[in-house]
mmCIF file with all atom_site columns, C-alpha atoms in Angstrom:
data_model
loop_
_atom_site.group_PDB
_atom_site.id
_atom_site.type_symbol
_atom_site.label_atom_id
_atom_site.label_alt_id
_atom_site.label_comp_id
_atom_site.label_asym_id
_atom_site.label_entity_id
_atom_site.label_seq_id
_atom_site.pdbx_PDB_ins_code
_atom_site.Cartn_x
_atom_site.Cartn_y
_atom_site.Cartn_z
_atom_site.occupancy
_atom_site.B_iso_or_equiv
_atom_site.pdbx_formal_charge
_atom_site.auth_seq_id
_atom_site.auth_comp_id
_atom_site.auth_asym_id
_atom_site.auth_atom_id
_atom_site.pdbx_PDB_model_num
ATOM 1   C CA . UNK A 1 1   ? 0.000   0.000  0.000   1.00 95.00 ? 1   UNK A CA 1
ATOM 2   C CA . UNK A 1 2   ? 1.309   3.468  -0.832  1.00 97.00 ? 2   UNK A CA 1
ATOM 3   C CA . UNK A 1 3   ? 1.235   5.569  2.328   1.00 98.00 ? 3   UNK A CA 1
ATOM 4   C CA . UNK A 1 4   ? 2.024   9.210  2.888   1.00 98.00 ? 4   UNK A CA 1
ATOM 5   C CA . UNK A 1 5   ? 3.727   9.958  6.186   1.00 98.00 ? 5   UNK A CA 1
ATOM 6   C CA . UNK A 1 6   ? 3.627   13.509 7.540   1.00 98.00 ? 6   UNK A CA 1
ATOM 7   C CA . UNK A 1 7   ? 7.125   14.652 8.383   1.00 97.00 ? 7   UNK A CA 1
ATOM 8   C CA . UNK A 1 8   ? 9.435   17.589 9.006   1.00 96.00 ? 8   UNK A CA 1
ATOM 9   C CA . UNK A 1 9   ? 12.944  18.244 7.757   1.00 96.00 ? 9   UNK A CA 1
ATOM 10  C CA . UNK A 1 10  ? 14.157  16.845 11.101  1.00 95.00 ? 10  UNK A CA 1
ATOM 11  C CA . UNK A 1 11  ? 12.400  13.550 10.313  1.00 95.00 ? 11  UNK A CA 1
ATOM 12  C CA . UNK A 1 12  ? 14.056  13.548 6.883   1.00 97.00 ? 12  UNK A CA 1
ATOM 13  C CA . UNK A 1 13  ? 17.444  14.188 8.503   1.00 96.00 ? 13  UNK A CA 1
ATOM 14  C CA . UNK A 1 14  ? 16.875  11.195 10.789  1.00 96.00 ? 14  UNK A CA 1
ATOM 15  C CA . UNK A 1 15  ? 15.859  9.096  7.772   1.00 97.00 ? 15  UNK A CA 1
ATOM 16  C CA . UNK A 1 16  ? 19.119  10.089 6.084   1.00 97.00 ? 16  UNK A CA 1
ATOM 17  C CA . UNK A 1 17  ? 21.156  9.309  9.208   1.00 97.00 ? 17  UNK A CA 1
ATOM 18  C CA . UNK A 1 18  ? 19.535  6.009  10.271  1.00 97.00 ? 18  UNK A CA 1
ATOM 19  C CA . UNK A 1 19  ? 17.805  4.805  7.110   1.00 96.00 ? 19  UNK A CA 1
ATOM 20  C CA . UNK A 1 20  ? 14.482  4.623  8.977   1.00 97.00 ? 20  UNK A CA 1
ATOM 21  C CA . UNK A 1 21  ? 11.324  6.573  9.661   1.00 96.00 ? 21  UNK A CA 1
ATOM 22  C CA . UNK A 1 22  ? 10.659  5.479  13.226  1.00 94.00 ? 22  UNK A CA 1
ATOM 23  C CA . UNK A 1 23  ? 9.431   4.633  15.802  1.00 94.00 ? 23  UNK A CA 1
ATOM 24  C CA . UNK A 1 24  ? 6.387   2.551  14.936  1.00 94.00 ? 24  UNK A CA 1
ATOM 25  C CA . UNK A 1 25  ? 3.469   2.857  15.072  1.00 96.00 ? 25  UNK A CA 1
ATOM 26  C CA . UNK A 1 26  ? 3.392   5.726  12.594  1.00 97.00 ? 26  UNK A CA 1
ATOM 27  C CA . UNK A 1 27  ? 0.511   7.888  11.447  1.00 96.00 ? 27  UNK A CA 1
ATOM 28  C CA . UNK A 1 28  ? 0.052   8.045  7.696   1.00 97.00 ? 28  UNK A CA 1
ATOM 29  C CA . UNK A 1 29  ? -2.525  8.627  4.993   1.00 97.00 ? 29  UNK A CA 1
ATOM 30  C CA . UNK A 1 30  ? -3.453  6.343  2.109   1.00 96.00 ? 30  UNK A CA 1
ATOM 31  C CA . UNK A 1 31  ? -6.172  5.522  -0.362  1.00 93.00 ? 31  UNK A CA 1
ATOM 32  C CA . UNK A 1 32  ? -8.405  3.523  1.963   1.00 91.00 ? 32  UNK A CA 1
ATOM 33  C CA . UNK A 1 33  ? -11.901 2.179  1.281   1.00 87.00 ? 33  UNK A CA 1
ATOM 34  C CA . UNK A 1 34  ? -13.259 5.078  3.367   1.00 88.00 ? 34  UNK A CA 1
ATOM 35  C CA . UNK A 1 35  ? -11.323 7.621  1.286   1.00 88.00 ? 35  UNK A CA 1
ATOM 36  C CA . UNK A 1 36  ? -12.660 6.026  -1.925  1.00 86.00 ? 36  UNK A CA 1
ATOM 37  C CA . UNK A 1 37  ? -16.173 6.334  -0.530  1.00 86.00 ? 37  UNK A CA 1
ATOM 38  C CA . UNK A 1 38  ? -15.552 9.948  0.520   1.00 83.00 ? 38  UNK A CA 1
ATOM 39  C CA . UNK A 1 39  ? -14.305 10.936 -2.983  1.00 81.00 ? 39  UNK A CA 1
ATOM 40  C CA . UNK A 1 40  ? -16.837 9.028  -5.052  1.00 76.00 ? 40  UNK A CA 1
ATOM 41  C CA . UNK A 1 41  ? -15.905 10.904 -8.240  1.00 76.00 ? 41  UNK A CA 1
ATOM 42  C CA . UNK A 1 42  ? -12.105 10.715 -7.888  1.00 71.00 ? 42  UNK A CA 1
ATOM 43  C CA . UNK A 1 43  ? -9.838  8.546  -10.006 1.00 84.00 ? 43  UNK A CA 1
ATOM 44  C CA . UNK A 1 44  ? -6.809  6.813  -8.492  1.00 86.00 ? 44  UNK A CA 1
ATOM 45  C CA . UNK A 1 45  ? -4.496  9.771  -9.144  1.00 90.00 ? 45  UNK A CA 1
ATOM 46  C CA . UNK A 1 46  ? -6.898  12.211 -7.475  1.00 91.00 ? 46  UNK A CA 1
ATOM 47  C CA . UNK A 1 47  ? -7.272  9.892  -4.498  1.00 93.00 ? 47  UNK A CA 1
ATOM 48  C CA . UNK A 1 48  ? -3.477  9.629  -4.109  1.00 94.00 ? 48  UNK A CA 1
ATOM 49  C CA . UNK A 1 49  ? -3.265  13.429 -4.245  1.00 94.00 ? 49  UNK A CA 1
ATOM 50  C CA . UNK A 1 50  ? -5.964  13.696 -1.553  1.00 93.00 ? 50  UNK A CA 1
ATOM 51  C CA . UNK A 1 51  ? -3.965  11.367 0.716   1.00 95.00 ? 51  UNK A CA 1
ATOM 52  C CA . UNK A 1 52  ? -0.784  13.391 0.060   1.00 97.00 ? 52  UNK A CA 1
ATOM 53  C CA . UNK A 1 53  ? -2.630  16.628 0.855   1.00 95.00 ? 53  UNK A CA 1
ATOM 54  C CA . UNK A 1 54  ? -3.943  15.172 4.126   1.00 95.00 ? 54  UNK A CA 1
ATOM 55  C CA . UNK A 1 55  ? -0.384  14.198 5.066   1.00 97.00 ? 55  UNK A CA 1
ATOM 56  C CA . UNK A 1 56  ? 0.834   17.717 4.233   1.00 97.00 ? 56  UNK A CA 1
ATOM 57  C CA . UNK A 1 57  ? -1.834  19.155 6.559   1.00 95.00 ? 57  UNK A CA 1
ATOM 58  C CA . UNK A 1 58  ? -0.689  16.766 9.286   1.00 96.00 ? 58  UNK A CA 1
ATOM 59  C CA . UNK A 1 59  ? 2.892   17.913 8.662   1.00 97.00 ? 59  UNK A CA 1
ATOM 60  C CA . UNK A 1 60  ? 1.742   21.449 9.457   1.00 96.00 ? 60  UNK A CA 1
ATOM 61  C CA . UNK A 1 61  ? 0.597   20.164 12.869  1.00 95.00 ? 61  UNK A CA 1
ATOM 62  C CA . UNK A 1 62  ? 3.985   18.512 13.417  1.00 96.00 ? 62  UNK A CA 1
ATOM 63  C CA . UNK A 1 63  ? 5.603   21.887 12.741  1.00 97.00 ? 63  UNK A CA 1
ATOM 64  C CA . UNK A 1 64  ? 3.321   23.503 15.326  1.00 95.00 ? 64  UNK A CA 1
ATOM 65  C CA . UNK A 1 65  ? 4.579   20.967 17.890  1.00 95.00 ? 65  UNK A CA 1
ATOM 66  C CA . UNK A 1 66  ? 8.241   21.567 16.964  1.00 93.00 ? 66  UNK A CA 1
ATOM 67  C CA . UNK A 1 67  ? 9.078   25.266 17.204  1.00 90.00 ? 67  UNK A CA 1
ATOM 68  C CA . UNK A 1 68  ? 12.731  24.572 16.339  1.00 91.00 ? 68  UNK A CA 1
ATOM 69  C CA . UNK A 1 69  ? 11.861  22.838 13.048  1.00 91.00 ? 69  UNK A CA 1
ATOM 70  C CA . UNK A 1 70  ? 12.347  24.586 9.717   1.00 92.00 ? 70  UNK A CA 1
ATOM 71  C CA . UNK A 1 71  ? 8.990   25.841 8.470   1.00 95.00 ? 71  UNK A CA 1
ATOM 72  C CA . UNK A 1 72  ? 8.670   23.496 5.491   1.00 96.00 ? 72  UNK A CA 1
ATOM 73  C CA . UNK A 1 73  ? 6.032   20.791 5.331   1.00 97.00 ? 73  UNK A CA 1
ATOM 74  C CA . UNK A 1 74  ? 7.382   17.390 4.356   1.00 98.00 ? 74  UNK A CA 1
ATOM 75  C CA . UNK A 1 75  ? 5.767   14.099 3.371   1.00 98.00 ? 75  UNK A CA 1
ATOM 76  C CA . UNK A 1 76  ? 7.417   10.710 2.897   1.00 98.00 ? 76  UNK A CA 1
ATOM 77  C CA . UNK A 1 77  ? 5.693   8.495  0.311   1.00 98.00 ? 77  UNK A CA 1
ATOM 78  C CA . UNK A 1 78  ? 6.397   4.822  0.957   1.00 98.00 ? 78  UNK A CA 1
ATOM 79  C CA . UNK A 1 79  ? 5.297   1.413  -0.242  1.00 98.00 ? 79  UNK A CA 1
ATOM 80  C CA . UNK A 1 80  ? 4.341   -0.533 2.874   1.00 97.00 ? 80  UNK A CA 1
ATOM 81  C CA . UNK A 1 81  ? 3.233   -4.173 2.940   1.00 97.00 ? 81  UNK A CA 1
ATOM 82  C CA . UNK A 1 82  ? -0.539  -4.237 3.455   1.00 94.00 ? 82  UNK A CA 1
ATOM 83  C CA . UNK A 1 83  ? -0.123  -6.204 6.678   1.00 95.00 ? 83  UNK A CA 1
ATOM 84  C CA . UNK A 1 84  ? 1.667   -3.182 8.204   1.00 97.00 ? 84  UNK A CA 1
ATOM 85  C CA . UNK A 1 85  ? -0.862  -0.499 7.170   1.00 95.00 ? 85  UNK A CA 1
ATOM 86  C CA . UNK A 1 86  ? -4.195  -0.563 8.950   1.00 94.00 ? 86  UNK A CA 1
ATOM 87  C CA . UNK A 1 87  ? -6.969  1.970  8.265   1.00 92.00 ? 87  UNK A CA 1
ATOM 88  C CA . UNK A 1 88  ? -8.102  3.898  11.329  1.00 93.00 ? 88  UNK A CA 1
ATOM 89  C CA . UNK A 1 89  ? -11.856 3.508  11.354  1.00 84.00 ? 89  UNK A CA 1
ATOM 90  C CA . UNK A 1 90  ? -12.814 6.409  13.607  1.00 79.00 ? 90  UNK A CA 1
ATOM 91  C CA . UNK A 1 91  ? -14.531 8.285  10.770  1.00 68.00 ? 91  UNK A CA 1
ATOM 92  C CA . UNK A 1 92  ? -12.712 11.568 11.400  1.00 81.00 ? 92  UNK A CA 1
ATOM 93  C CA . UNK A 1 93  ? -10.187 11.264 8.566   1.00 89.00 ? 93  UNK A CA 1
ATOM 94  C CA . UNK A 1 94  ? -11.117 8.755  5.863   1.00 91.00 ? 94  UNK A CA 1
ATOM 95  C CA . UNK A 1 95  ? -7.540  8.240  4.621   1.00 93.00 ? 95  UNK A CA 1
ATOM 96  C CA . UNK A 1 96  ? -5.916  7.837  8.034   1.00 96.00 ? 96  UNK A CA 1
ATOM 97  C CA . UNK A 1 97  ? -3.854  4.673  8.529   1.00 97.00 ? 97  UNK A CA 1
ATOM 98  C CA . UNK A 1 98  ? -1.626  3.338  11.294  1.00 96.00 ? 98  UNK A CA 1
ATOM 99  C CA . UNK A 1 99  ? 1.673   1.881  10.089  1.00 98.00 ? 99  UNK A CA 1
ATOM 100 C CA . UNK A 1 100 ? 2.819   -0.799 12.488  1.00 97.00 ? 100 UNK A CA 1
ATOM 101 C CA . UNK A 1 101 ? 6.401   -1.077 11.248  1.00 97.00 ? 101 UNK A CA 1
ATOM 102 C CA . UNK A 1 102 ? 9.350   1.264  10.981  1.00 97.00 ? 102 UNK A CA 1
ATOM 103 C CA . UNK A 1 103 ? 9.815   2.472  7.399   1.00 97.00 ? 103 UNK A CA 1
ATOM 104 C CA . UNK A 1 104 ? 13.224  1.592  5.935   1.00 98.00 ? 104 UNK A CA 1
ATOM 105 C CA . UNK A 1 105 ? 14.609  3.846  3.225   1.00 97.00 ? 105 UNK A CA 1
ATOM 106 C CA . UNK A 1 106 ? 14.190  0.971  0.751   1.00 97.00 ? 106 UNK A CA 1
ATOM 107 C CA . UNK A 1 107 ? 10.391  1.315  1.118   1.00 98.00 ? 107 UNK A CA 1
ATOM 108 C CA . UNK A 1 108 ? 10.462  5.071  0.423   1.00 98.00 ? 108 UNK A CA 1
ATOM 109 C CA . UNK A 1 109 ? 9.251   5.923  -3.067  1.00 98.00 ? 109 UNK A CA 1
ATOM 110 C CA . UNK A 1 110 ? 9.649   9.714  -2.929  1.00 98.00 ? 110 UNK A CA 1
ATOM 111 C CA . UNK A 1 111 ? 9.882   12.758 -0.711  1.00 98.00 ? 111 UNK A CA 1
ATOM 112 C CA . UNK A 1 112 ? 7.675   15.833 -0.949  1.00 98.00 ? 112 UNK A CA 1
ATOM 113 C CA . UNK A 1 113 ? 8.736   19.151 0.596   1.00 98.00 ? 113 UNK A CA 1
ATOM 114 C CA . UNK A 1 114 ? 7.628   22.782 0.456   1.00 97.00 ? 114 UNK A CA 1
ATOM 115 C CA . UNK A 1 115 ? 9.499   25.141 -1.812  1.00 95.00 ? 115 UNK A CA 1
ATOM 116 C CA . UNK A 1 116 ? 11.776  27.381 0.319   1.00 93.00 ? 116 UNK A CA 1
ATOM 117 C CA . UNK A 1 117 ? 9.927   30.366 -1.175  1.00 94.00 ? 117 UNK A CA 1
ATOM 118 C CA . UNK A 1 118 ? 6.826   29.667 0.927   1.00 95.00 ? 118 UNK A CA 1
ATOM 119 C CA . UNK A 1 119 ? 8.559   29.571 4.327   1.00 94.00 ? 119 UNK A CA 1
ATOM 120 C CA . UNK A 1 120 ? 6.849   32.753 5.536   1.00 95.00 ? 120 UNK A CA 1
ATOM 121 C CA . UNK A 1 121 ? 3.397   31.528 4.544   1.00 96.00 ? 121 UNK A CA 1
ATOM 122 C CA . UNK A 1 122 ? 3.939   28.149 6.193   1.00 96.00 ? 122 UNK A CA 1
ATOM 123 C CA . UNK A 1 123 ? 5.261   29.854 9.336   1.00 96.00 ? 123 UNK A CA 1
ATOM 124 C CA . UNK A 1 124 ? 2.150   32.074 9.458   1.00 96.00 ? 124 UNK A CA 1
ATOM 125 C CA . UNK A 1 125 ? -0.131  29.058 8.980   1.00 96.00 ? 125 UNK A CA 1
ATOM 126 C CA . UNK A 1 126 ? 1.642   27.291 11.857  1.00 96.00 ? 126 UNK A CA 1
ATOM 127 C CA . UNK A 1 127 ? 1.098   30.318 14.113  1.00 95.00 ? 127 UNK A CA 1
ATOM 128 C CA . UNK A 1 128 ? -2.592  30.552 13.159  1.00 96.00 ? 128 UNK A CA 1
ATOM 129 C CA . UNK A 1 129 ? -3.339  26.830 13.429  1.00 95.00 ? 129 UNK A CA 1
ATOM 130 C CA . UNK A 1 130 ? -4.698  27.050 16.979  1.00 93.00 ? 130 UNK A CA 1
ATOM 131 C CA . UNK A 1 131 ? -6.962  29.975 16.122  1.00 96.00 ? 131 UNK A CA 1
ATOM 132 C CA . UNK A 1 132 ? -8.206  28.137 13.043  1.00 96.00 ? 132 UNK A CA 1
ATOM 133 C CA . UNK A 1 133 ? -8.989  25.084 15.165  1.00 93.00 ? 133 UNK A CA 1
ATOM 134 C CA . UNK A 1 134 ? -10.910 27.351 17.548  1.00 96.00 ? 134 UNK A CA 1
ATOM 135 C CA . UNK A 1 135 ? -13.128 28.558 14.697  1.00 96.00 ? 135 UNK A CA 1
ATOM 136 C CA . UNK A 1 136 ? -11.471 31.823 13.621  1.00 96.00 ? 136 UNK A CA 1
ATOM 137 C CA . UNK A 1 137 ? -12.523 32.156 9.965   1.00 97.00 ? 137 UNK A CA 1
ATOM 138 C CA . UNK A 1 138 ? -9.658  34.456 8.973   1.00 96.00 ? 138 UNK A CA 1
ATOM 139 C CA . UNK A 1 139 ? -7.124  32.085 10.501  1.00 96.00 ? 139 UNK A CA 1
ATOM 140 C CA . UNK A 1 140 ? -8.827  29.138 8.779   1.00 96.00 ? 140 UNK A CA 1
ATOM 141 C CA . UNK A 1 141 ? -8.614  30.939 5.446   1.00 96.00 ? 141 UNK A CA 1
ATOM 142 C CA . UNK A 1 142 ? -4.857  31.381 5.879   1.00 95.00 ? 142 UNK A CA 1
ATOM 143 C CA . UNK A 1 143 ? -4.284  27.825 7.099   1.00 96.00 ? 143 UNK A CA 1
ATOM 144 C CA . UNK A 1 144 ? -6.412  26.339 4.310   1.00 94.00 ? 144 UNK A CA 1
ATOM 145 C CA . UNK A 1 145 ? -4.635  28.534 1.778   1.00 94.00 ? 145 UNK A CA 1
ATOM 146 C CA . UNK A 1 146 ? -1.359  26.741 2.416   1.00 95.00 ? 146 UNK A CA 1
ATOM 147 C CA . UNK A 1 147 ? -2.850  23.790 0.473   1.00 92.00 ? 147 UNK A CA 1
ATOM 148 C CA . UNK A 1 148 ? -2.534  25.952 -2.651  1.00 92.00 ? 148 UNK A CA 1
ATOM 149 C CA . UNK A 1 149 ? 1.238   25.458 -2.471  1.00 95.00 ? 149 UNK A CA 1
ATOM 150 C CA . UNK A 1 150 ? 2.142   22.134 -4.020  1.00 94.00 ? 150 UNK A CA 1
ATOM 151 C CA . UNK A 1 151 ? 4.959   20.219 -2.410  1.00 97.00 ? 151 UNK A CA 1
ATOM 152 C CA . UNK A 1 152 ? 8.038   19.666 -4.545  1.00 97.00 ? 152 UNK A CA 1
ATOM 153 C CA . UNK A 1 153 ? 8.889   16.082 -5.510  1.00 97.00 ? 153 UNK A CA 1
ATOM 154 C CA . UNK A 1 154 ? 12.291  14.594 -4.643  1.00 97.00 ? 154 UNK A CA 1
ATOM 155 C CA . UNK A 1 155 ? 13.750  11.181 -5.361  1.00 97.00 ? 155 UNK A CA 1
ATOM 156 C CA . UNK A 1 156 ? 15.274  9.373  -2.377  1.00 96.00 ? 156 UNK A CA 1
ATOM 157 C CA . UNK A 1 157 ? 18.739  9.866  -3.940  1.00 96.00 ? 157 UNK A CA 1
ATOM 158 C CA . UNK A 1 158 ? 18.211  13.627 -3.537  1.00 96.00 ? 158 UNK A CA 1
ATOM 159 C CA . UNK A 1 159 ? 17.780  13.403 0.241   1.00 96.00 ? 159 UNK A CA 1
ATOM 160 C CA . UNK A 1 160 ? 21.347  14.561 1.069   1.00 94.00 ? 160 UNK A CA 1
ATOM 161 C CA . UNK A 1 161 ? 21.001  17.560 -1.261  1.00 92.00 ? 161 UNK A CA 1
ATOM 162 C CA . UNK A 1 162 ? 17.582  18.398 0.132   1.00 92.00 ? 162 UNK A CA 1
ATOM 163 C CA . UNK A 1 163 ? 19.006  18.546 3.647   1.00 91.00 ? 163 UNK A CA 1
ATOM 164 C CA . UNK A 1 164 ? 22.187  20.373 2.663   1.00 80.00 ? 164 UNK A CA 1
#
């Protein structure tokens, strides 16, 4: 199953250093039966993009919890054996899955990271996340607007350059 793991540049640095995204269990997003039901009109590519976008939003929350982290959302796309990726059936997020194994670099298909040119916008979205969660419409507009910035695609071989 292709999963999209929310991350930060610190997580990517650890992946480069140890060869693992760890520790398990890990939160990820994937094209689950619930996500297919949610996006009844979407083709497989649109569903994959929806899962990636959900992971990017979760990355924003990781940044809010890590004030020292560079303000760039990151997502690790990985191919995980189905036995290690279990949909979370709480209904809140239809693409949410729990990965029960550490992710070795050999499972990673690609990396997705914000362009450095959007650092200020991501930083503002991180600051406004709490207000958006509390119902502030202006804050929600700014936080939701960060989805307009597509993450850049990187091959796993580019990981050292991405971090450098």
